[in-house]
Coordinates of C-alpha atoms in Angstrom, one line a residue:
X1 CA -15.3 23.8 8.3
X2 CA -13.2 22.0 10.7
X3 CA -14.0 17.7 10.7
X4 CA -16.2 18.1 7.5
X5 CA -14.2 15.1 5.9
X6 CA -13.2 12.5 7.1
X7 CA -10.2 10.0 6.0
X8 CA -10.6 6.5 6.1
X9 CA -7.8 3.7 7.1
X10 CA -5.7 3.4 4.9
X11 CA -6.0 -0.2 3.5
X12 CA -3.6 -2.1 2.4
X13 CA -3.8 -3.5 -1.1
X14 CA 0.1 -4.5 -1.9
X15 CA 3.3 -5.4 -0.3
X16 CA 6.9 -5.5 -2.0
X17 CA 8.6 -8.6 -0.7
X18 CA 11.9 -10.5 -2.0
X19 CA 12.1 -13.3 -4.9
X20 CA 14.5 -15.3 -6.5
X21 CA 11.9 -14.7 -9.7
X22 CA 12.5 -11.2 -9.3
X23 CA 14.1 -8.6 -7.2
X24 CA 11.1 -8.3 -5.9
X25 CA 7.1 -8.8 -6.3
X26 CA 4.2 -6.9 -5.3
X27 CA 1.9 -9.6 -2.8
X28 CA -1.5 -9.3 -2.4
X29 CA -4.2 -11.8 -1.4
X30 CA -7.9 -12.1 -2.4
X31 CA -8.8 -11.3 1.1
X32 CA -7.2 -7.9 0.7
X33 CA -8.4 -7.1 -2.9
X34 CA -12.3 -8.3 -1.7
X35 CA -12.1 -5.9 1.1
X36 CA -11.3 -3.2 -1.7
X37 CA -13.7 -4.0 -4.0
X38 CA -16.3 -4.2 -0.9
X39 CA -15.1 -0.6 0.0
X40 CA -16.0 0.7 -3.6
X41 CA -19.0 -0.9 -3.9
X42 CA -20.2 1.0 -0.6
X43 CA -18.9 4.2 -1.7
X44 CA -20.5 4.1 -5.6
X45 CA -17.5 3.9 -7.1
X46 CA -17.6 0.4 -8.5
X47 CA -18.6 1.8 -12.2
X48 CA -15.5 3.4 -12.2
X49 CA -13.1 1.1 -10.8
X50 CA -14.5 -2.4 -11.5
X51 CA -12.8 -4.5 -9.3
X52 CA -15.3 -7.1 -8.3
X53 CA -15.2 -8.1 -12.3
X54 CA -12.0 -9.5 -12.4
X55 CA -12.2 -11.0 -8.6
X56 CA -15.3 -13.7 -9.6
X57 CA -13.9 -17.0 -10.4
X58 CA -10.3 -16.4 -8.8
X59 CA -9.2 -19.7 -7.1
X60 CA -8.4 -18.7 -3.1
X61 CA -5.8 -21.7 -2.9
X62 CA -3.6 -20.9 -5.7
X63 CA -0.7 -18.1 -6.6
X64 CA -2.2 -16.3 -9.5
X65 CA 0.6 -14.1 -11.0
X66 CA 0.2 -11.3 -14.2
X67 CA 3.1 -11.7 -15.9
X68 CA 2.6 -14.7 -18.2
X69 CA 6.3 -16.2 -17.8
X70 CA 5.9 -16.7 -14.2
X71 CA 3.7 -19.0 -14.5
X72 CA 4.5 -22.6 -14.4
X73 CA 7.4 -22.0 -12.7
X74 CA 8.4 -22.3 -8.9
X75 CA 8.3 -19.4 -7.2
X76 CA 10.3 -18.1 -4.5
X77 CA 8.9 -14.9 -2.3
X78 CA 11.2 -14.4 0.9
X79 CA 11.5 -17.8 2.2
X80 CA 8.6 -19.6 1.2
X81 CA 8.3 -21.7 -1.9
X82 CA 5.2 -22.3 -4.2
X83 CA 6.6 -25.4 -6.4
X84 CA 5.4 -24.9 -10.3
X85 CA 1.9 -26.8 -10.1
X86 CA 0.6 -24.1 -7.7
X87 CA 1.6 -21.0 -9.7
X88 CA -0.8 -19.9 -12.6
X89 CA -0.9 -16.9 -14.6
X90 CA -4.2 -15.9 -15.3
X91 CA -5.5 -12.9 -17.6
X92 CA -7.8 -11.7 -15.1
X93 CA -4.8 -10.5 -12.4
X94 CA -3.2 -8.9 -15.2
X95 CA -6.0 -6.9 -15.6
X96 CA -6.1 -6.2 -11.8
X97 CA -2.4 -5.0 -11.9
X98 CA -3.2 -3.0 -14.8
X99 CA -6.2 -1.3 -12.8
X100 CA -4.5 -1.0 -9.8
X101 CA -1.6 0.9 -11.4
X102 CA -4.3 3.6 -12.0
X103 CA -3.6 4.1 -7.9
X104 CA -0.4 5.5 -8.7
X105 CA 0.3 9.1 -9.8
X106 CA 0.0 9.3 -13.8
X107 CA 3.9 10.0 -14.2
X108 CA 4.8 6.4 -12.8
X109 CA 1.5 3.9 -14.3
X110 CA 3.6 3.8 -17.8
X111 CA 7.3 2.8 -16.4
X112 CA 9.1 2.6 -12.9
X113 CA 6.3 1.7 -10.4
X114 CA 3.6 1.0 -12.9
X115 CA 5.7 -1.2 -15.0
X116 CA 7.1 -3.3 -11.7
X117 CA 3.3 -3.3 -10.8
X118 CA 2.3 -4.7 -13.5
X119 CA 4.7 -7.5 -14.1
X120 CA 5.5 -8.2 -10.3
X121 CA 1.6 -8.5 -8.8
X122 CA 1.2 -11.8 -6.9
X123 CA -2.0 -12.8 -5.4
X124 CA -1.2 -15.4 -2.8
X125 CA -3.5 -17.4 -0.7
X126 CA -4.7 -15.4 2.2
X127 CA -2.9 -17.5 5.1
X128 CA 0.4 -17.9 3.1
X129 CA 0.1 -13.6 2.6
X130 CA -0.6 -12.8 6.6
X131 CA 2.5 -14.7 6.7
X132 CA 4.4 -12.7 4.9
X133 CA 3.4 -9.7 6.5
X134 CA 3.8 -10.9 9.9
X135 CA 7.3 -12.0 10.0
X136 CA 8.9 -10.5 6.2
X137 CA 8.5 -6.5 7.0
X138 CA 11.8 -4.8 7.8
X139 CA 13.3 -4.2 11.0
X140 CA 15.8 -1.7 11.2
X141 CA 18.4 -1.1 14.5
X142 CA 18.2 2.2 15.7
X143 CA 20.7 3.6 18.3
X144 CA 21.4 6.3 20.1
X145 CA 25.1 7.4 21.5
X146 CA 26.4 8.6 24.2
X147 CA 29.4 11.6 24.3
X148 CA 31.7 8.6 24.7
X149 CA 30.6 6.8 21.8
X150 CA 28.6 4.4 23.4
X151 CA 24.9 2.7 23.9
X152 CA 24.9 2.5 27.9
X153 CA 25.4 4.5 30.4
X154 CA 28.4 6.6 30.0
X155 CA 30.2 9.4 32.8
X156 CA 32.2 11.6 31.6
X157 CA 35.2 12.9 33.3
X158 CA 33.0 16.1 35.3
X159 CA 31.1 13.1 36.6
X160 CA 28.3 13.8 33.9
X161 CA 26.2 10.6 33.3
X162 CA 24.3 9.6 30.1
X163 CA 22.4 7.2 28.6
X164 CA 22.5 5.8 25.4
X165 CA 19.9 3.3 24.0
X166 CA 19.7 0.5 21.5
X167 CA 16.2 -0.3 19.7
X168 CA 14.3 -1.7 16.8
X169 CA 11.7 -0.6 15.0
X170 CA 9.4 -2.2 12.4
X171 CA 8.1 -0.5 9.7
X172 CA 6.3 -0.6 6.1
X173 CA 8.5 -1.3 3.2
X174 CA 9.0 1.5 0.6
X175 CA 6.4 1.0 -2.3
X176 CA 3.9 -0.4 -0.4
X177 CA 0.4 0.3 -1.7
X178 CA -2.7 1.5 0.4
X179 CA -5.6 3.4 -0.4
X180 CA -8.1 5.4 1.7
X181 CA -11.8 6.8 1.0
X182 CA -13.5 10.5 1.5
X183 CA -16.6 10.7 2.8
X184 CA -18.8 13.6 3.9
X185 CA -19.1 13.9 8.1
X186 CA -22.9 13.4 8.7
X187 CA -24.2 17.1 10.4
X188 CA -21.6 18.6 8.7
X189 CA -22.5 22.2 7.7
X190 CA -20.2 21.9 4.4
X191 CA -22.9 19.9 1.9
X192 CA -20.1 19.0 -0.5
X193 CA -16.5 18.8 1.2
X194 CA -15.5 15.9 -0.8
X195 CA -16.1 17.5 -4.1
X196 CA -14.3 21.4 -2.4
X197 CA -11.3 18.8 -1.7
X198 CA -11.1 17.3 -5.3
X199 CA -11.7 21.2 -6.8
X200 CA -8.6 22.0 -4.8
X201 CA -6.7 19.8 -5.9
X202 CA -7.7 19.4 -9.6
X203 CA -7.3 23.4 -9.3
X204 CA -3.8 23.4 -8.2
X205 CA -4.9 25.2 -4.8
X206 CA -3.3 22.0 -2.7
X207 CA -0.6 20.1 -3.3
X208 CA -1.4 16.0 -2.1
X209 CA 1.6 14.7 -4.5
X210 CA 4.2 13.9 -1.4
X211 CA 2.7 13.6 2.0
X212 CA 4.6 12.9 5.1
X213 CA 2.8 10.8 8.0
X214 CA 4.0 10.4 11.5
X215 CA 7.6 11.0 13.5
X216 CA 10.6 10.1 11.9
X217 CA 10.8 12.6 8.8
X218 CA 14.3 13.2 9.4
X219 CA 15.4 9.6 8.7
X220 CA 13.0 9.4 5.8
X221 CA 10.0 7.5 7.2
X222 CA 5.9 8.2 6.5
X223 CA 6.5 10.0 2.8
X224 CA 3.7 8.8 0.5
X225 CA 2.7 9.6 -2.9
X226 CA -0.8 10.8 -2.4
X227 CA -3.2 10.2 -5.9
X228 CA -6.6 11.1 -5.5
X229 CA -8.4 9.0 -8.7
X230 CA -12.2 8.8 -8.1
X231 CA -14.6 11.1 -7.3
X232 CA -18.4 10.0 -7.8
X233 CA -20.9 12.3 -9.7
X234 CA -22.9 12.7 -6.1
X235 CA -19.9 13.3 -4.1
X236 CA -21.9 15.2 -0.9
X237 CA -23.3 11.2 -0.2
X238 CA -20.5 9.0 -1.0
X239 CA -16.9 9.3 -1.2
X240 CA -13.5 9.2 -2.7
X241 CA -10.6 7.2 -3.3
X242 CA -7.0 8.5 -2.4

């Protein structure tokens, strides 16, 4: 039945961004990783993805990394620097890196993305991360041409006249990490789309691996890899996490 399910926003949970440490880390922020852990707590999937256990205790004004030689260190991301007495590796956001590798699909948790996951995670403080995100994401020139090989208004010799254009656009970085929730329509007929979805997929009926979003698909924007990982035992009243 059509609008049976419905797809959450899909949150963000990590950002790439440039380092001197690094090619690149994975930033995050407690803000962020609360929200999360809030989200699976309201959907009953807490048990299975025990977030809020490794959050308690986390110091908010502080760059926790989970790679052990990091810390202690300065730390360059983009063009801010955290000098060494800020930076502290702590074993609870190496376990978080480790558990949110489980977001990925299985084939990349043990080496590529896993592996840069869980050396590269970065939990900055929250104001230092909206930062980041504001002014770091990339911005690529777009333009469009004219028959004469140019941006403005061009005639050609019939007296033909076109228009070119010149423009930016923003957009996420590749790699970037969200996640989403399922959760059953209230009044919908279906009792249990949530669990039909994961049966589809688990069967082989659907394929969710590489999932392109939006416009742009011919210069390679909006694919995801989609991983569906939770699904609670009483699916028809809560949800799952994509």
């Amino acid at each position: 039945q059509a609008g049976s399910l419905i797809f959450t926003e899909a949150q963000t949970i990590a950002l790439p961004f440039r380092s001197l440490n690094r090619p690149f880390v994975f930033a995050t922020s407690l803000l962020v990783l609360e929200k999360l852990a809030r989200n699976l707590r309201t959907f009953g999937l807490d048990v299975s993805f025990p977030l809020t256990n490794f959050l308690k205790g986390l110091n908010p004004k502080r760059v926790l990394v989970a790679d052990e030689p990091l810390g202690g260190h300065v730390m360059v991301i983009e063009d801010l620097i955290f000098d060494k007495t800020e930076v502290f590796y702590t074993e609870k956001v190496a376990k978080i890196a480790e558990l949110l590798t489980e977001l990925l699909p299985s084939e990349e948790r043990e080496q590529g993305t896993g592996r840069l996951l869980k050396e590269g995670l970065v939990i900055l403080p929250d104001k230092e991360f909206l930062d980041l995100a504001n002014r770091c994401l990339p911005v690529q020139a777009r333009i469009k041409l004219t028959s004469g090989k140019t941006a403005s208004k061009w005639q050609s010799p019939d007296g033909d006249t076109e228009k070119g254009n010149l423009w930016y656009e923003e957009f996420v970085s590749p790699d970037s990490l969200f996640a989403f929730f399922l959760m059953r329509r209230p009044g919908a007929k279906n009792q249990d789309p949530v669990g039909d979805f994961f049966n589809l997929i688990s069967k082989g009926h659907v394929d969710i691996s590489k999932v392109q979003l939006g416009g742009n698909e011919t210069v390679g924007y909006g694919w995801c890899w989609w991983n569906s990982i939770l699904q609670p035992e009483d699916s028809h009243q809560q949800g799952g996490l994509t």
